Backbone as JSON, one array per atom type, in Angstrom:
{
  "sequence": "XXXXXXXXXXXXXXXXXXXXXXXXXXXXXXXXXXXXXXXXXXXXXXXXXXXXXXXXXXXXXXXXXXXXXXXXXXXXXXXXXXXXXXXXXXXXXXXXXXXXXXXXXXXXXXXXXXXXXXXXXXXXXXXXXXXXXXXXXXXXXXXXXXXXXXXXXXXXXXXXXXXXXXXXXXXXXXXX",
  "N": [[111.43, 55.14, -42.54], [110.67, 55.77, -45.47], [110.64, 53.92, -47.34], [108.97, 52.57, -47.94], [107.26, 54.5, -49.26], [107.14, 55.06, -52.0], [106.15, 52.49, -53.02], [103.44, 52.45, -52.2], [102.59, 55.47, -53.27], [102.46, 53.9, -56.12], [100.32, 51.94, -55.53], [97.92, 53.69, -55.12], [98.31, 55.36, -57.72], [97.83, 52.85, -59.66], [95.53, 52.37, -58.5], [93.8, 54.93, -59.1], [93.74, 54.72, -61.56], [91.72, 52.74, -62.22], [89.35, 53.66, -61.23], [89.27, 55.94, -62.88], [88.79, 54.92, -65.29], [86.58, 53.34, -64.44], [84.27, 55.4, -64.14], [82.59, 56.7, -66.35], [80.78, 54.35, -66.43], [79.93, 54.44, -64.0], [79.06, 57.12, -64.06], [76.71, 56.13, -65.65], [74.78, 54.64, -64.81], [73.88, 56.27, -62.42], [72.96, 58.07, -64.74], [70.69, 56.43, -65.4], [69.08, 57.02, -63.75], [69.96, 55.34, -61.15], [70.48, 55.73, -58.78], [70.76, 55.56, -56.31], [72.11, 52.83, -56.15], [74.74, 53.4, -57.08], [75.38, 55.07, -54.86], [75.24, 53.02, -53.06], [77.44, 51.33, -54.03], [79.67, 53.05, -53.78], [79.52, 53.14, -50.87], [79.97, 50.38, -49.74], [82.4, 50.3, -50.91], [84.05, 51.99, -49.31], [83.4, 50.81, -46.79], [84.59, 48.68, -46.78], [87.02, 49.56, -47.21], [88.19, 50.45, -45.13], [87.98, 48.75, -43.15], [89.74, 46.52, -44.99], [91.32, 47.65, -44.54], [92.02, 47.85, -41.65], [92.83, 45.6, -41.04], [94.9, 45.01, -42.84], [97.21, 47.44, -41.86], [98.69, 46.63, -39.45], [100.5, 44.44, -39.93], [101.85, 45.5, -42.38], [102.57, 47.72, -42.27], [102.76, 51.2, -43.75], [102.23, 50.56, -46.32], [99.86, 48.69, -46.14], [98.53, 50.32, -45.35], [97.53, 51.37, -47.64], [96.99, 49.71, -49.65], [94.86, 48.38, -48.29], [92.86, 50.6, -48.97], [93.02, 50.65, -51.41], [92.44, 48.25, -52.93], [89.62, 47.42, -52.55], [88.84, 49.69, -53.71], [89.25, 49.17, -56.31], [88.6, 46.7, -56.99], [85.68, 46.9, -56.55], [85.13, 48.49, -59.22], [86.32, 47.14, -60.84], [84.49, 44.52, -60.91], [81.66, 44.88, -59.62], [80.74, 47.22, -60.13], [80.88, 47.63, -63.09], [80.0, 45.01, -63.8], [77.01, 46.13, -63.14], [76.65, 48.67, -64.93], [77.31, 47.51, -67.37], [74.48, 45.14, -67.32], [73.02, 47.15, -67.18], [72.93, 47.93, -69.71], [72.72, 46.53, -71.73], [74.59, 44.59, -72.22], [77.42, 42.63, -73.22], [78.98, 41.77, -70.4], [82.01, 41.2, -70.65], [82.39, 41.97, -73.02], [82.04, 44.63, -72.05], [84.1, 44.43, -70.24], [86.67, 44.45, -71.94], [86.08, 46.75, -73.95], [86.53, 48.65, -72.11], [88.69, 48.36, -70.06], [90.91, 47.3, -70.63], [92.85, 49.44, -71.63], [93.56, 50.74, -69.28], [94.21, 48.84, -67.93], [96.7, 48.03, -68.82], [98.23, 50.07, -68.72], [98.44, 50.31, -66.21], [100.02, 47.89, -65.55], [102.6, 49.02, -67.01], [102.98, 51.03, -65.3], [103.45, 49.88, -62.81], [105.64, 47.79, -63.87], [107.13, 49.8, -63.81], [108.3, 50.85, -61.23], [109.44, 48.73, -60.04], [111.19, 48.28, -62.13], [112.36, 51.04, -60.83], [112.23, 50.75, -58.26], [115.03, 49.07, -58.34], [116.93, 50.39, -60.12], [117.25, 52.78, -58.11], [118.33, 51.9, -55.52], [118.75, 52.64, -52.6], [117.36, 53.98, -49.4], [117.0, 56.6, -49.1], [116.29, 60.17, -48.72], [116.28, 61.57, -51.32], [116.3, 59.74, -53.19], [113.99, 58.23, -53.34], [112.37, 60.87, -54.09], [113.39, 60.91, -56.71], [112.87, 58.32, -57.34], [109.69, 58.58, -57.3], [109.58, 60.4, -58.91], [110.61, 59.09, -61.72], [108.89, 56.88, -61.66], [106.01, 58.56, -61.92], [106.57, 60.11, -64.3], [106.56, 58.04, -66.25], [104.04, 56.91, -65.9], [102.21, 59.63, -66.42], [102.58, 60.18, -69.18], [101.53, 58.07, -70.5], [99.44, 57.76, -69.17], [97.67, 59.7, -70.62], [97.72, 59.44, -72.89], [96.5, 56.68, -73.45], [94.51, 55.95, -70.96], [92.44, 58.31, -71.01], [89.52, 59.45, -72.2], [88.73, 61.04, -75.44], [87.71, 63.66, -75.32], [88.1, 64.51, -72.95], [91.16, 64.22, -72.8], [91.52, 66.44, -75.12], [90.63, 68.54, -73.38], [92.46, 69.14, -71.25], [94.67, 68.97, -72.75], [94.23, 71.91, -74.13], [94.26, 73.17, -71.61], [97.03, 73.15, -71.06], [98.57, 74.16, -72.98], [98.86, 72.56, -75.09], [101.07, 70.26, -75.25], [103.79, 69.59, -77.73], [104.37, 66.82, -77.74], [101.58, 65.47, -77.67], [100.04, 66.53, -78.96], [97.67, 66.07, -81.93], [97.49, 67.64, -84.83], [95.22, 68.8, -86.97], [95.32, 69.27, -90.21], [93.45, 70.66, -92.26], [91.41, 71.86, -90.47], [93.41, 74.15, -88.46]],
  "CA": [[110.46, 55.59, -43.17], [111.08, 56.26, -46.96], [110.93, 52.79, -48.19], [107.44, 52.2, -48.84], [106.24, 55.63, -49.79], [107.02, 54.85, -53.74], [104.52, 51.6, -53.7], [102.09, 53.12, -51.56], [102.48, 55.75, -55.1], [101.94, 53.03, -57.35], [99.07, 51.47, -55.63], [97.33, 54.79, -55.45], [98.18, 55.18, -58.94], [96.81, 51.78, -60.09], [93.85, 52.53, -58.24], [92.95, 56.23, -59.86], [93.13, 54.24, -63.15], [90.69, 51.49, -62.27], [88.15, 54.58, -60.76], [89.11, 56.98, -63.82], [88.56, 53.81, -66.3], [85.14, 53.32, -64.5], [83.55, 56.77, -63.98], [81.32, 56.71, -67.12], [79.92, 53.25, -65.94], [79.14, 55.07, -62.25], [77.92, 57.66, -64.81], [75.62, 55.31, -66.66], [74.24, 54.36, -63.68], [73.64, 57.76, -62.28], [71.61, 58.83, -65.48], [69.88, 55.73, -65.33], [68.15, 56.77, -62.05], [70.2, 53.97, -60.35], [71.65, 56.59, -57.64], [70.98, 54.31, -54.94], [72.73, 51.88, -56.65], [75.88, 53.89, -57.15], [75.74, 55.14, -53.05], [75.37, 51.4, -51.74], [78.58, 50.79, -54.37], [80.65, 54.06, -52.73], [79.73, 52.67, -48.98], [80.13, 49.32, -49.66], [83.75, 50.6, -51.17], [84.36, 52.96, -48.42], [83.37, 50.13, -45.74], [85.58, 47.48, -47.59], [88.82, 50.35, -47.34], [88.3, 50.68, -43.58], [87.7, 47.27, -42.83], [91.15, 45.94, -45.1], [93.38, 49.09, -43.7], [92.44, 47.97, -40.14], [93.8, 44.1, -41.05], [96.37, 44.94, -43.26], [97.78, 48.21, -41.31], [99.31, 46.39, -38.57], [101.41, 43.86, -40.29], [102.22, 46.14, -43.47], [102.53, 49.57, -41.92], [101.62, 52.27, -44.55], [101.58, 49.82, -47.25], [99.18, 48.01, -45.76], [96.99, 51.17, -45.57], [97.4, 51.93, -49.12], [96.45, 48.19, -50.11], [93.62, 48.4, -47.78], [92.0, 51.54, -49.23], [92.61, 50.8, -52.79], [91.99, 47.25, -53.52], [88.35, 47.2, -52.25], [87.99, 50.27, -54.93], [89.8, 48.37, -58.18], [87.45, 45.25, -56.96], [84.62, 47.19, -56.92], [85.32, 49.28, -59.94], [86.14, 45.92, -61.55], [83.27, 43.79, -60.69], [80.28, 45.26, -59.38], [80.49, 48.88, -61.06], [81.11, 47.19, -64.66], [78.9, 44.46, -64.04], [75.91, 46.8, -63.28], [76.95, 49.32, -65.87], [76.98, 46.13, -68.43], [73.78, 44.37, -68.01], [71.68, 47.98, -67.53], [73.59, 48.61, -71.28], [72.25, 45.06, -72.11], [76.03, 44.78, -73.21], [77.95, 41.85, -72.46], [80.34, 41.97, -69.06], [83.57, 40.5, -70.86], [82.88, 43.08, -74.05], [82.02, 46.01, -71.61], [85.09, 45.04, -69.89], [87.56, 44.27, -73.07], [86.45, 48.24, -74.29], [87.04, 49.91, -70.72], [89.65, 47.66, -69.02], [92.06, 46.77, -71.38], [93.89, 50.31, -72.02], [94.24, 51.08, -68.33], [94.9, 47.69, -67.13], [98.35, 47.74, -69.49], [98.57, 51.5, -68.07], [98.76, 49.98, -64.65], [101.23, 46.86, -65.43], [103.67, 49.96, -67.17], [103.61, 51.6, -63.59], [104.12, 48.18, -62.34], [106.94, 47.8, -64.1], [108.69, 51.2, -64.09], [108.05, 50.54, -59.76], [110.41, 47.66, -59.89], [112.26, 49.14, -62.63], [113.1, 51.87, -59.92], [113.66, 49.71, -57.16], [116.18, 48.46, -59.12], [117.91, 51.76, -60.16], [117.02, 53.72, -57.01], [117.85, 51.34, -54.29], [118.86, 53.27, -51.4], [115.67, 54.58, -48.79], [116.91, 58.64, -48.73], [114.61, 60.98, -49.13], [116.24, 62.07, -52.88], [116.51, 58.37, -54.18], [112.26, 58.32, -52.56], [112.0, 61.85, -55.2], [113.77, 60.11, -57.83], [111.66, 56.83, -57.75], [108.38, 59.0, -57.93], [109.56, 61.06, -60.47], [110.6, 57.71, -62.41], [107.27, 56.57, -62.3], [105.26, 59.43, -62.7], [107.47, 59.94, -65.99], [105.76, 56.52, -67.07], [102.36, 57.19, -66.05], [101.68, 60.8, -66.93], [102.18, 60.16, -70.74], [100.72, 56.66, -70.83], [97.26, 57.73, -69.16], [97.26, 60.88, -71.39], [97.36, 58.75, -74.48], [95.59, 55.78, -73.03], [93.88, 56.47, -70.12], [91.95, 58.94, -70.49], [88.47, 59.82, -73.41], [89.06, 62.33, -76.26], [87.19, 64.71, -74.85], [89.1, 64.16, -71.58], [92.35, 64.55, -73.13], [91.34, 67.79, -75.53], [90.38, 70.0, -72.69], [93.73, 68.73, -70.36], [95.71, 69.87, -73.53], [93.88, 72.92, -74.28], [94.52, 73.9, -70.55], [98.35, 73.08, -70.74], [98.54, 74.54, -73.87], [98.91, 71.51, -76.23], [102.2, 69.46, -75.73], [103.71, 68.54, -78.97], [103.82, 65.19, -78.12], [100.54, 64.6, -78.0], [99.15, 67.39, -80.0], [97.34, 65.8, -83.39], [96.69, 68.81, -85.28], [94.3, 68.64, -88.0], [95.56, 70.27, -91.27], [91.77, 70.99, -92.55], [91.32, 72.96, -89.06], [94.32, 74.29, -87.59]],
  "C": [[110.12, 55.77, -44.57], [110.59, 55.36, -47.53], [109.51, 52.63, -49.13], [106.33, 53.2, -49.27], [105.94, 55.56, -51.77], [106.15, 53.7, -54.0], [104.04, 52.19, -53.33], [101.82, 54.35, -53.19], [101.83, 55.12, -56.28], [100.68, 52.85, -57.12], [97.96, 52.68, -55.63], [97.12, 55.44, -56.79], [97.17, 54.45, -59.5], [95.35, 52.32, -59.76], [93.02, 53.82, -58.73], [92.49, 55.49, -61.14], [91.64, 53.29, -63.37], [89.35, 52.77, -62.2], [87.98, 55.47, -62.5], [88.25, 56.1, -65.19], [86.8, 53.77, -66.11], [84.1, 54.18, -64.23], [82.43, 56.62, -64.73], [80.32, 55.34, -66.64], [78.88, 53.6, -64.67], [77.82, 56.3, -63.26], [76.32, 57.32, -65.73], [74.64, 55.07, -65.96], [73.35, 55.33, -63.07], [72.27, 57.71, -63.07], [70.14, 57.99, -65.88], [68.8, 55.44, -64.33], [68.72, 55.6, -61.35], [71.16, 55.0, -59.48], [71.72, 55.98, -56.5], [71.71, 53.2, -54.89], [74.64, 52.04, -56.46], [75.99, 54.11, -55.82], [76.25, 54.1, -52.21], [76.66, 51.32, -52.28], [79.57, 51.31, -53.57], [80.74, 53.34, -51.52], [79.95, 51.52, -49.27], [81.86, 49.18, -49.94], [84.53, 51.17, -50.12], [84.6, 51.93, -47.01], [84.45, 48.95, -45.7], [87.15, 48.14, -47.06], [88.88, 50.14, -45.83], [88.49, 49.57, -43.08], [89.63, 46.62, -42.97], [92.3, 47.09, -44.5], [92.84, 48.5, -42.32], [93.17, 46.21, -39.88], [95.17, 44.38, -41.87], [97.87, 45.97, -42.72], [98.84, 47.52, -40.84], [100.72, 45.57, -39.17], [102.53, 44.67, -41.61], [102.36, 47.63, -43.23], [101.8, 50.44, -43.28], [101.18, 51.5, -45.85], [100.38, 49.24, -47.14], [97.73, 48.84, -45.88], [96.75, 51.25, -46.91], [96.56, 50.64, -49.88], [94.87, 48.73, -49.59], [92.56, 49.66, -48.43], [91.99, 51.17, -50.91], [92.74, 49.4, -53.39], [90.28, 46.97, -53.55], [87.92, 48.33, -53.81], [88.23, 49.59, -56.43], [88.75, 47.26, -58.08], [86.12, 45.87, -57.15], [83.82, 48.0, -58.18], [85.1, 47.72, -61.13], [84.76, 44.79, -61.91], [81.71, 44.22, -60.25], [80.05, 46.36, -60.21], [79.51, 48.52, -62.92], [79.96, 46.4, -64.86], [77.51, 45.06, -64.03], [75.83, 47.54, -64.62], [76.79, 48.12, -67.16], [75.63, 45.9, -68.74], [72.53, 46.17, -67.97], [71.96, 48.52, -69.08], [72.98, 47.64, -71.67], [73.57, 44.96, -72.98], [76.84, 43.35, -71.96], [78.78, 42.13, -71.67], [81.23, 41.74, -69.59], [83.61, 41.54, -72.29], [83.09, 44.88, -73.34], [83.5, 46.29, -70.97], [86.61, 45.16, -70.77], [87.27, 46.18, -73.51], [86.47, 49.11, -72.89], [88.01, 49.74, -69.77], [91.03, 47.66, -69.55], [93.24, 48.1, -71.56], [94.32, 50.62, -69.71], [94.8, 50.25, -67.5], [96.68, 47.72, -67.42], [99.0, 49.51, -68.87], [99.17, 51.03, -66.56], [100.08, 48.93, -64.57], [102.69, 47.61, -65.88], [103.75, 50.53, -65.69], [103.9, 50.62, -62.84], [105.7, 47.85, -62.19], [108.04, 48.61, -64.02], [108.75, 51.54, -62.16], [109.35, 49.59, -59.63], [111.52, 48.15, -60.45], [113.38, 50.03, -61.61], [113.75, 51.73, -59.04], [114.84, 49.73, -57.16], [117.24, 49.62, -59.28], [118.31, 52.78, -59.05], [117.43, 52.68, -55.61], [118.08, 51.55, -52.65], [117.51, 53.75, -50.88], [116.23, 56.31, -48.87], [116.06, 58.4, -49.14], [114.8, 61.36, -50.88], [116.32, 60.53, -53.29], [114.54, 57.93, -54.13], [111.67, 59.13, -53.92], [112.87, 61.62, -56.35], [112.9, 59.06, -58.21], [110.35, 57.42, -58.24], [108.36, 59.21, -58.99], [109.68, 60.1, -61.7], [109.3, 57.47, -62.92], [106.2, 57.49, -62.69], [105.42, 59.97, -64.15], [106.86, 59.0, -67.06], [104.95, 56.9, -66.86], [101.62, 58.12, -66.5], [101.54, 60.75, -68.67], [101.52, 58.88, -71.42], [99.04, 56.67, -70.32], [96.46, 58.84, -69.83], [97.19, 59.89, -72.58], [96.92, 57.65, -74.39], [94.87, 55.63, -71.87], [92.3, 57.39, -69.61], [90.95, 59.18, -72.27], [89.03, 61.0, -74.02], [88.53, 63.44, -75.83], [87.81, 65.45, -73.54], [90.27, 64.81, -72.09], [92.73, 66.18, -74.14], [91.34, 68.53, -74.38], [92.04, 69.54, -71.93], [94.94, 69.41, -71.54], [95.5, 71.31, -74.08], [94.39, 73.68, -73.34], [95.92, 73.98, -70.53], [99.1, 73.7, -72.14], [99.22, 73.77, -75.39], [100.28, 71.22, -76.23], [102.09, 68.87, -76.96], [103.56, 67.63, -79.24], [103.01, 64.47, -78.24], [99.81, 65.03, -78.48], [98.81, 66.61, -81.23], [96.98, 67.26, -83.93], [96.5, 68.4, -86.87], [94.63, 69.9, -89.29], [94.63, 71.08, -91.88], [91.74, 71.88, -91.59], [92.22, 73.18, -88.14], [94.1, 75.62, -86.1]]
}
């Protein structure tokens, strides 16, 4: 049982970033009166997860679910979201997605890597080598989507509430 709970992690990972990455786009959308637009995207996402978890389940056990629920959203986050969000900006698709893709894509290939990484270090299935691997990667991802990941505004209140880690505190000498 153990083995494939740390990807199933990752890809759940990956896939918050692609959604968190494209929120303001769903938002753009939204305030653009395009709410019908954004619903058909959700069900069309939602119908997509159900659909690949009932082909990939069987052969891939839980991986298979995890795939299945969160590739349909990175594809649709990727391509349809962006592309709408794009041309109602009248903003090119390959600049809209170069400023909204690019920091969480390299966010995602670091959890990528610190996944394998773990493999690698962790390779027994227990259950503590399982809570080792997470912790591994969550180690990588928690300070890589706080400092790339996530809007300034985003990341102020998250450190306000935790009460400002040094490491990612800037504090402003002018206004301390």
């Amino acid at each position: 049982g153990y083995d494939d709970a740390y990807l199933v992690l990752t890809a759940i990972t990956c896939t918050r970033m692609f959604v968190w990455s494209f929120g303001p786009a769903e938002a753009i959308l939204i305030g653009l009166k395009k709410v019908w637009l954004v619903t058909g995207m959700v069900s069309l996402r939602l119908l997509g997860g159900l659909l690949l978890s009932f082909v990939l389940t069987p052969p891939m056990r839980i991986l298979g679910l995890a795939l299945g629920l969160s590739l349909p959203t990175a594809l649709n986050s990727l391509f349809i979201v962006s592309f709408k969000a794009a041309s109602e900006c009248k903003v090119g698709y390959t600049s809209f997605l170069r400023s909204t893709l690019l920091k969480p894509f390299l966010v995602c290939l670091a959890v990528a890597f610190s996944t394998l990484l773990a493999d690698v270090l962790f390779s027994s299935s227990t259950l503590g080598d399982l809570l080792l691997k997470s912790l591994f990667i969550f180690s990588i991802f928690v300070p890589l989507a706080a400092l790339f990941g996530l809007d300034e505004i985003t990341r102020s209140i998250i450190l306000k509430k935790l009460g400002c880690i040094d490491m990612f505190c800037r504090k402003n000498e002018e206004n301390p």
